[in-house]
Amino acid sequence: QKEVEQDPGPLSVPEGAIVSLNCTYSNSAFQYFMWYRQYSRKGPELLMYTYSSGNKEDGRFTAQVDKSSKYISLFIRDSQPSDSATYLCAINNFGNEKLTFGTGTRLTIIP
Amino acid sequence: EAGVTQSPTHLIKTRGQQATLRCSPISGHTSVYWYQQALGLGLQFLLWYDEGEERNRGNFPPRFSGRQFPNYSSELNVNALELEDSALYLCASSSGTTGYEQYFGPGTRLTVT
């Protein structure tokens, strides 16, 4: 079983829609949860990180963590064509500093 | 503030050769990480350097090695290149106290022919 599972998509939604991106993980020891955005042929860009169950909001982005279900989500409100990218979840065990990534979900926002 | 920089942008080598990739972290960051992003395999952790020492390495053979210099920049060396080493090699940096908050550079695309 992979440590982090992520639906690879691709996912296409119309502009303005709410997007939901999800990952599951297997090791309950993981403590930090990150979301990265990667445009084609670029390095990943850190969007958000959180370390507790619940929601964390930053503008149009909301990260949600449910540690009891080992489930993390990223919601994008009022999606824009510029949001079209691959979204990667990553998890970390404090003190290890190695990030374990999901395979990424390719998202396309249709104007 | 300048981000993480990597050089070269592209590198083409033949099988059996050695490749050297370079990374400069964000100013003030002491930790440098290397990841490999191969097609279909996702981002895989390679190496972590902090304060000049190798702190952790991923499940890669010893021909993948590196070092961190006193100015915290880093070098990744790949010896005896194989075709499957073709990938995007990404460097990230973080401060010493928030290792989960890693910022990535644009990557070096290595092609082995």
PDB file of C-alpha atoms in Angstrom:
ATOM      1  CA  GLN A   1       0.000   0.000   0.000  1.00  0.00           C
ATOM      2  CA  LYS A   2       1.299   3.423  -0.970  1.00  0.00           C
ATOM      3  CA  GLU A   3       1.844   5.891   1.860  1.00  0.00           C
ATOM      4  CA  VAL A   4      -0.116   8.563   0.002  1.00  0.00           C
ATOM      5  CA  GLU A   5      -2.827   7.947  -2.576  1.00  0.00           C
ATOM      6  CA  GLN A   6      -4.102  10.673  -4.883  1.00  0.00           C
ATOM      7  CA  ASP A   7      -6.533  10.454  -7.762  1.00  0.00           C
ATOM      8  CA  PRO A   8      -4.468  11.359 -10.835  1.00  0.00           C
ATOM      9  CA  GLY A   9      -7.433  12.729 -12.745  1.00  0.00           C
ATOM     10  CA  PRO A  10      -7.419  14.428 -15.149  1.00  0.00           C
ATOM     11  CA  LEU A  11     -10.123  16.702 -13.798  1.00  0.00           C
ATOM     12  CA  SER A  12     -11.847  19.325 -15.971  1.00  0.00           C
ATOM     13  CA  VAL A  13     -14.300  21.846 -14.544  1.00  0.00           C
ATOM     14  CA  PRO A  14     -15.872  25.063 -15.866  1.00  0.00           C
ATOM     15  CA  GLU A  15     -14.572  28.425 -14.723  1.00  0.00           C
ATOM     16  CA  GLY A  16     -16.168  29.566 -11.464  1.00  0.00           C
ATOM     17  CA  ALA A  17     -16.840  26.043 -10.178  1.00  0.00           C
ATOM     18  CA  ILE A  18     -15.694  24.725  -6.802  1.00  0.00           C
ATOM     19  CA  VAL A  19     -12.907  22.188  -7.163  1.00  0.00           C
ATOM     20  CA  SER A  20     -12.266  19.411  -4.664  1.00  0.00           C
ATOM     21  CA  LEU A  21      -8.920  17.606  -4.664  1.00  0.00           C
ATOM     22  CA  ASN A  22      -8.285  14.712  -2.302  1.00  0.00           C
ATOM     23  CA  CYS A  23      -5.613  12.459  -0.868  1.00  0.00           C
ATOM     24  CA  THR A  24      -5.567   9.607   1.582  1.00  0.00           C
ATOM     25  CA  TYR A  25      -2.607   8.428   3.618  1.00  0.00           C
ATOM     26  CA  SER A  26      -1.831   5.290   5.542  1.00  0.00           C
ATOM     27  CA  ASN A  27       0.548   6.253   8.371  1.00  0.00           C
ATOM     28  CA  SER A  28      -1.110   7.934  11.330  1.00  0.00           C
ATOM     29  CA  ALA A  29       2.300   9.263  12.450  1.00  0.00           C
ATOM     30  CA  PHE A  30       2.270  11.893   9.716  1.00  0.00           C
ATOM     31  CA  GLN A  31       1.831  15.320  11.201  1.00  0.00           C
ATOM     32  CA  TYR A  32       2.146  17.960   8.497  1.00  0.00           C
ATOM     33  CA  PHE A  33       0.073  18.188   5.355  1.00  0.00           C
ATOM     34  CA  MET A  34       0.962  20.331   2.369  1.00  0.00           C
ATOM     35  CA  TRP A  35      -0.531  21.210  -0.980  1.00  0.00           C
ATOM     36  CA  TYR A  36       1.659  22.182  -3.908  1.00  0.00           C
ATOM     37  CA  ARG A  37       0.717  23.507  -7.346  1.00  0.00           C
ATOM     38  CA  GLN A  38       2.921  22.654 -10.302  1.00  0.00           C
ATOM     39  CA  TYR A  39       2.593  24.278 -13.686  1.00  0.00           C
ATOM     40  CA  SER A  40       3.906  22.438 -16.709  1.00  0.00           C
ATOM     41  CA  ARG A  41       7.714  22.259 -16.780  1.00  0.00           C
ATOM     42  CA  LYS A  42       8.037  24.243 -13.543  1.00  0.00           C
ATOM     43  CA  GLY A  43       8.929  23.392  -9.956  1.00  0.00           C
ATOM     44  CA  PRO A  44       6.156  22.808  -7.389  1.00  0.00           C
ATOM     45  CA  GLU A  45       4.884  25.904  -5.575  1.00  0.00           C
ATOM     46  CA  LEU A  46       3.828  25.603  -1.934  1.00  0.00           C
ATOM     47  CA  LEU A  47       0.195  26.668  -1.605  1.00  0.00           C
ATOM     48  CA  MET A  48      -0.688  25.774   1.968  1.00  0.00           C
ATOM     49  CA  TYR A  49       0.342  23.655   4.894  1.00  0.00           C
ATOM     50  CA  THR A  50      -1.464  22.561   8.031  1.00  0.00           C
ATOM     51  CA  TYR A  51      -0.732  20.279  10.949  1.00  0.00           C
ATOM     52  CA  SER A  52      -4.062  19.727  12.635  1.00  0.00           C
ATOM     53  CA  SER A  53      -7.461  18.360  11.805  1.00  0.00           C
ATOM     54  CA  GLY A  54      -9.880  20.985  10.576  1.00  0.00           C
ATOM     55  CA  ASN A  55      -9.895  23.676   7.945  1.00  0.00           C
ATOM     56  CA  LYS A  56      -7.359  26.302   6.962  1.00  0.00           C
ATOM     57  CA  GLU A  57      -8.336  29.036   4.549  1.00  0.00           C
ATOM     58  CA  ASP A  58      -6.186  31.254   2.331  1.00  0.00           C
ATOM     59  CA  GLY A  59      -8.085  33.354  -0.160  1.00  0.00           C
ATOM     60  CA  ARG A  60      -9.887  31.037  -2.587  1.00  0.00           C
ATOM     61  CA  PHE A  61      -8.120  27.971  -1.205  1.00  0.00           C
ATOM     62  CA  THR A  62      -9.202  25.853   1.765  1.00  0.00           C
ATOM     63  CA  ALA A  63      -7.185  22.916   3.073  1.00  0.00           C
ATOM     64  CA  GLN A  64      -9.032  20.328   5.131  1.00  0.00           C
ATOM     65  CA  VAL A  65      -7.532  17.540   7.205  1.00  0.00           C
ATOM     66  CA  ASP A  66      -9.366  14.649   8.854  1.00  0.00           C
ATOM     67  CA  LYS A  67      -6.791  12.690  10.823  1.00  0.00           C
ATOM     68  CA  SER A  68      -9.324  10.129  12.033  1.00  0.00           C
ATOM     69  CA  SER A  69     -10.017   9.138   8.412  1.00  0.00           C
ATOM     70  CA  LYS A  70      -6.488   9.892   7.174  1.00  0.00           C
ATOM     71  CA  TYR A  71      -8.016  12.090   4.496  1.00  0.00           C
ATOM     72  CA  ILE A  72      -6.884  15.492   3.243  1.00  0.00           C
ATOM     73  CA  SER A  73      -8.596  17.817   0.798  1.00  0.00           C
ATOM     74  CA  LEU A  74      -7.990  21.054  -1.043  1.00  0.00           C
ATOM     75  CA  PHE A  75     -10.953  23.133  -2.150  1.00  0.00           C
ATOM     76  CA  ILE A  76     -10.650  25.891  -4.729  1.00  0.00           C
ATOM     77  CA  ARG A  77     -13.529  28.370  -4.885  1.00  0.00           C
ATOM     78  CA  ASP A  78     -14.352  30.511  -7.914  1.00  0.00           C
ATOM     79  CA  SER A  79     -11.871  28.558 -10.011  1.00  0.00           C
ATOM     80  CA  GLN A  80      -9.963  30.459 -12.701  1.00  0.00           C
ATOM     81  CA  PRO A  81      -8.216  29.288 -15.881  1.00  0.00           C
ATOM     82  CA  SER A  82      -4.926  30.250 -14.187  1.00  0.00           C
ATOM     83  CA  ASP A  83      -5.632  27.499 -11.632  1.00  0.00           C
ATOM     84  CA  SER A  84      -5.063  24.916 -14.377  1.00  0.00           C
ATOM     85  CA  ALA A  85      -2.073  22.918 -13.125  1.00  0.00           C
ATOM     86  CA  THR A  86      -1.129  19.689 -11.388  1.00  0.00           C
ATOM     87  CA  TYR A  87      -1.892  19.695  -7.670  1.00  0.00           C
ATOM     88  CA  LEU A  88       0.242  17.590  -5.359  1.00  0.00           C
ATOM     89  CA  CYS A  89      -0.463  16.681  -1.773  1.00  0.00           C
ATOM     90  CA  ALA A  90       2.532  16.032   0.460  1.00  0.00           C
ATOM     91  CA  ILE A  91       2.860  14.767   3.984  1.00  0.00           C
ATOM     92  CA  ASN A  92       5.663  14.910   6.492  1.00  0.00           C
ATOM     93  CA  ASN A  93       6.700  13.324   9.727  1.00  0.00           C
ATOM     94  CA  PHE A  94       8.155  16.004  11.963  1.00  0.00           C
ATOM     95  CA  GLY A  95      11.859  15.479  12.492  1.00  0.00           C
ATOM     96  CA  ASN A  96      12.241  13.394   9.340  1.00  0.00           C
ATOM     97  CA  GLU A  97      11.902  16.327   6.953  1.00  0.00           C
ATOM     98  CA  LYS A  98      11.299  14.042   3.996  1.00  0.00           C
ATOM     99  CA  LEU A  99       8.143  14.945   2.097  1.00  0.00           C
ATOM    100  CA  THR A 100       6.101  12.050   0.743  1.00  0.00           C
ATOM    101  CA  PHE A 101       4.092  13.144  -2.271  1.00  0.00           C
ATOM    102  CA  GLY A 102       0.952  11.946  -3.921  1.00  0.00           C
ATOM    103  CA  THR A 103       1.152  11.355  -7.653  1.00  0.00           C
ATOM    104  CA  GLY A 104      -0.658  14.632  -8.403  1.00  0.00           C
ATOM    105  CA  THR A 105      -4.041  15.527  -9.893  1.00  0.00           C
ATOM    106  CA  ARG A 106      -4.047  17.298 -13.230  1.00  0.00           C
ATOM    107  CA  LEU A 107      -6.686  20.047 -13.177  1.00  0.00           C
ATOM    108  CA  THR A 108      -8.008  22.024 -16.145  1.00  0.00           C
ATOM    109  CA  ILE A 109     -10.362  24.982 -15.701  1.00  0.00           C
ATOM    110  CA  ILE A 110     -12.390  25.553 -18.845  1.00  0.00           C
ATOM    111  CA  PRO A 111     -13.148  29.239 -19.636  1.00  0.00           C
TER     112      PRO A 111
ATOM    113  CA  GLU B   1      13.587  37.797  -2.055  1.00  0.00           C
ATOM    114  CA  ALA B   2      15.215  35.407  -4.507  1.00  0.00           C
ATOM    115  CA  GLY B   3      13.855  31.887  -4.599  1.00  0.00           C
ATOM    116  CA  VAL B   4      15.673  28.617  -4.952  1.00  0.00           C
ATOM    117  CA  THR B   5      17.848  28.564  -8.056  1.00  0.00           C
ATOM    118  CA  GLN B   6      19.130  25.545  -9.949  1.00  0.00           C
ATOM    119  CA  SER B   7      21.603  25.066 -12.758  1.00  0.00           C
ATOM    120  CA  PRO B   8      21.775  24.005 -15.448  1.00  0.00           C
ATOM    121  CA  THR B   9      18.187  24.118 -16.726  1.00  0.00           C
ATOM    122  CA  HIS B  10      18.782  21.203 -19.060  1.00  0.00           C
ATOM    123  CA  LEU B  11      21.497  18.585 -19.145  1.00  0.00           C
ATOM    124  CA  ILE B  12      22.022  15.917 -21.776  1.00  0.00           C
ATOM    125  CA  LYS B  13      24.385  13.051 -21.013  1.00  0.00           C
ATOM    126  CA  THR B  14      25.094   9.636 -22.401  1.00  0.00           C
ATOM    127  CA  ARG B  15      24.796   6.396 -20.483  1.00  0.00           C
ATOM    128  CA  GLY B  16      27.737   5.763 -18.184  1.00  0.00           C
ATOM    129  CA  GLN B  17      28.699   9.427 -17.811  1.00  0.00           C
ATOM    130  CA  GLN B  18      28.480  11.524 -14.666  1.00  0.00           C
ATOM    131  CA  ALA B  19      26.113  14.452 -14.110  1.00  0.00           C
ATOM    132  CA  THR B  20      26.497  17.331 -11.659  1.00  0.00           C
ATOM    133  CA  LEU B  21      23.521  19.463 -10.725  1.00  0.00           C
ATOM    134  CA  ARG B  22      23.674  22.587  -8.582  1.00  0.00           C
ATOM    135  CA  CYS B  23      21.286  24.339  -6.224  1.00  0.00           C
ATOM    136  CA  SER B  24      21.294  27.607  -4.272  1.00  0.00           C
ATOM    137  CA  PRO B  25      18.765  27.822  -1.428  1.00  0.00           C
ATOM    138  CA  ILE B  26      16.695  30.773  -0.345  1.00  0.00           C
ATOM    139  CA  SER B  27      18.798  33.184   1.711  1.00  0.00           C
ATOM    140  CA  GLY B  28      18.651  32.169   5.369  1.00  0.00           C
ATOM    141  CA  HIS B  29      17.674  28.569   4.674  1.00  0.00           C
ATOM    142  CA  THR B  30      20.104  25.962   5.930  1.00  0.00           C
ATOM    143  CA  SER B  31      18.438  22.773   4.700  1.00  0.00           C
ATOM    144  CA  VAL B  32      18.513  21.571   1.106  1.00  0.00           C
ATOM    145  CA  TYR B  33      16.533  18.656  -0.288  1.00  0.00           C
ATOM    146  CA  TRP B  34      16.802  16.844  -3.604  1.00  0.00           C
ATOM    147  CA  TYR B  35      13.880  15.086  -5.278  1.00  0.00           C
ATOM    148  CA  GLN B  36      13.549  13.174  -8.523  1.00  0.00           C
ATOM    149  CA  GLN B  37      10.407  13.576 -10.627  1.00  0.00           C
ATOM    150  CA  ALA B  38      10.395  10.867 -13.263  1.00  0.00           C
ATOM    151  CA  LEU B  39       7.540  10.380 -15.694  1.00  0.00           C
ATOM    152  CA  GLY B  40       4.876   8.207 -14.139  1.00  0.00           C
ATOM    153  CA  LEU B  41       6.642   7.917 -10.780  1.00  0.00           C
ATOM    154  CA  GLY B  42       5.881  11.217  -9.117  1.00  0.00           C
ATOM    155  CA  LEU B  43       8.197  13.102  -6.799  1.00  0.00           C
ATOM    156  CA  GLN B  44      10.626  10.833  -4.975  1.00  0.00           C
ATOM    157  CA  PHE B  45      12.813  11.996  -2.088  1.00  0.00           C
ATOM    158  CA  LEU B  46      16.539  11.644  -2.807  1.00  0.00           C
ATOM    159  CA  LEU B  47      18.651  13.447  -0.202  1.00  0.00           C
ATOM    160  CA  TRP B  48      18.483  15.932   2.646  1.00  0.00           C
ATOM    161  CA  TYR B  49      21.409  18.134   3.711  1.00  0.00           C
ATOM    162  CA  ASP B  50      21.491  20.396   6.702  1.00  0.00           C
ATOM    163  CA  GLU B  51      24.429  22.409   8.028  1.00  0.00           C
ATOM    164  CA  GLY B  52      26.761  20.623   5.646  1.00  0.00           C
ATOM    165  CA  GLU B  53      25.777  17.112   6.727  1.00  0.00           C
ATOM    166  CA  GLU B  54      23.730  14.455   4.949  1.00  0.00           C
ATOM    167  CA  ARG B  55      20.752  13.851   7.261  1.00  0.00           C
ATOM    168  CA  ASN B  56      18.644  11.402   5.295  1.00  0.00           C
ATOM    169  CA  ARG B  57      18.551   9.682   1.939  1.00  0.00           C
ATOM    170  CA  GLY B  58      15.788   8.033  -0.001  1.00  0.00           C
ATOM    171  CA  ASN B  59      15.694   4.628  -1.628  1.00  0.00           C
ATOM    172  CA  PHE B  60      18.261   5.361  -4.332  1.00  0.00           C
ATOM    173  CA  PRO B  61      21.556   3.620  -5.125  1.00  0.00           C
ATOM    174  CA  PRO B  62      24.875   5.031  -3.867  1.00  0.00           C
ATOM    175  CA  ARG B  63      25.732   6.408  -7.300  1.00  0.00           C
ATOM    176  CA  PHE B  64      23.400   9.258  -6.320  1.00  0.00           C
ATOM    177  CA  SER B  65      25.396  11.450  -3.964  1.00  0.00           C
ATOM    178  CA  GLY B  66      25.858  15.059  -3.104  1.00  0.00           C
ATOM    179  CA  ARG B  67      27.206  17.600  -0.733  1.00  0.00           C
ATOM    180  CA  GLN B  68      26.374  20.891   0.862  1.00  0.00           C
ATOM    181  CA  PHE B  69      28.850  23.736   0.924  1.00  0.00           C
ATOM    182  CA  PRO B  70      29.518  26.240   3.750  1.00  0.00           C
ATOM    183  CA  ASN B  71      27.276  28.788   2.004  1.00  0.00           C
ATOM    184  CA  TYR B  72      24.467  26.161   2.104  1.00  0.00           C
ATOM    185  CA  SER B  73      24.405  25.669  -1.651  1.00  0.00           C
ATOM    186  CA  SER B  74      24.370  22.069  -2.752  1.00  0.00           C
ATOM    187  CA  GLU B  75      25.477  19.776  -5.514  1.00  0.00           C
ATOM    188  CA  LEU B  76      23.924  16.498  -6.643  1.00  0.00           C
ATOM    189  CA  ASN B  77      26.147  14.020  -8.459  1.00  0.00           C
ATOM    190  CA  VAL B  78      24.853  11.076 -10.399  1.00  0.00           C
ATOM    191  CA  ASN B  79      27.523   8.591 -11.481  1.00  0.00           C
ATOM    192  CA  ALA B  80      27.332   5.840 -14.085  1.00  0.00           C
ATOM    193  CA  LEU B  81      24.195   7.310 -15.619  1.00  0.00           C
ATOM    194  CA  GLU B  82      21.454   4.952 -16.714  1.00  0.00           C
ATOM    195  CA  LEU B  83      18.611   5.651 -19.128  1.00  0.00           C
ATOM    196  CA  GLU B  84      16.076   5.520 -16.277  1.00  0.00           C
ATOM    197  CA  ASP B  85      17.858   8.421 -14.556  1.00  0.00           C
ATOM    198  CA  SER B  86      16.206  10.729 -17.107  1.00  0.00           C
ATOM    199  CA  ALA B  87      13.961  12.954 -15.005  1.00  0.00           C
ATOM    200  CA  LEU B  88      13.374  16.404 -13.590  1.00  0.00           C
ATOM    201  CA  TYR B  89      15.613  16.885 -10.542  1.00  0.00           C
ATOM    202  CA  LEU B  90      14.181  19.327  -8.070  1.00  0.00           C
ATOM    203  CA  CYS B  91      15.932  21.075  -5.244  1.00  0.00           C
ATOM    204  CA  ALA B  92      14.045  22.527  -2.281  1.00  0.00           C
ATOM    205  CA  SER B  93      15.128  24.484   0.759  1.00  0.00           C
ATOM    206  CA  SER B  94      13.755  25.205   4.194  1.00  0.00           C
ATOM    207  CA  SER B  95      14.819  26.855   7.409  1.00  0.00           C
ATOM    208  CA  GLY B  96      16.274  24.579  10.060  1.00  0.00           C
ATOM    209  CA  THR B  97      13.169  24.702  12.239  1.00  0.00           C
ATOM    210  CA  THR B  98      10.383  24.224   9.675  1.00  0.00           C
ATOM    211  CA  GLY B  99      11.496  21.355   7.494  1.00  0.00           C
ATOM    212  CA  TYR B 100       7.971  20.623   6.336  1.00  0.00           C
ATOM    213  CA  GLU B 101       7.805  24.064   4.686  1.00  0.00           C
ATOM    214  CA  GLN B 102       9.919  23.354   1.627  1.00  0.00           C
ATOM    215  CA  TYR B 103      10.262  25.721  -1.308  1.00  0.00           C
ATOM    216  CA  PHE B 104      11.244  24.322  -4.658  1.00  0.00           C
ATOM    217  CA  GLY B 105      13.412  25.556  -7.470  1.00  0.00           C
ATOM    218  CA  PRO B 106      12.540  25.224 -11.161  1.00  0.00           C
ATOM    219  CA  GLY B 107      14.458  21.983 -11.569  1.00  0.00           C
ATOM    220  CA  THR B 108      17.111  20.567 -13.859  1.00  0.00           C
ATOM    221  CA  ARG B 109      15.876  18.322 -16.616  1.00  0.00           C
ATOM    222  CA  LEU B 110      18.375  15.514 -17.110  1.00  0.00           C
ATOM    223  CA  THR B 111      18.183  13.463 -20.270  1.00  0.00           C
ATOM    224  CA  VAL B 112      20.302  10.337 -20.591  1.00  0.00           C
ATOM    225  CA  THR B 113      20.723   8.939 -24.094  1.00  0.00           C
TER     226      THR B 113
END
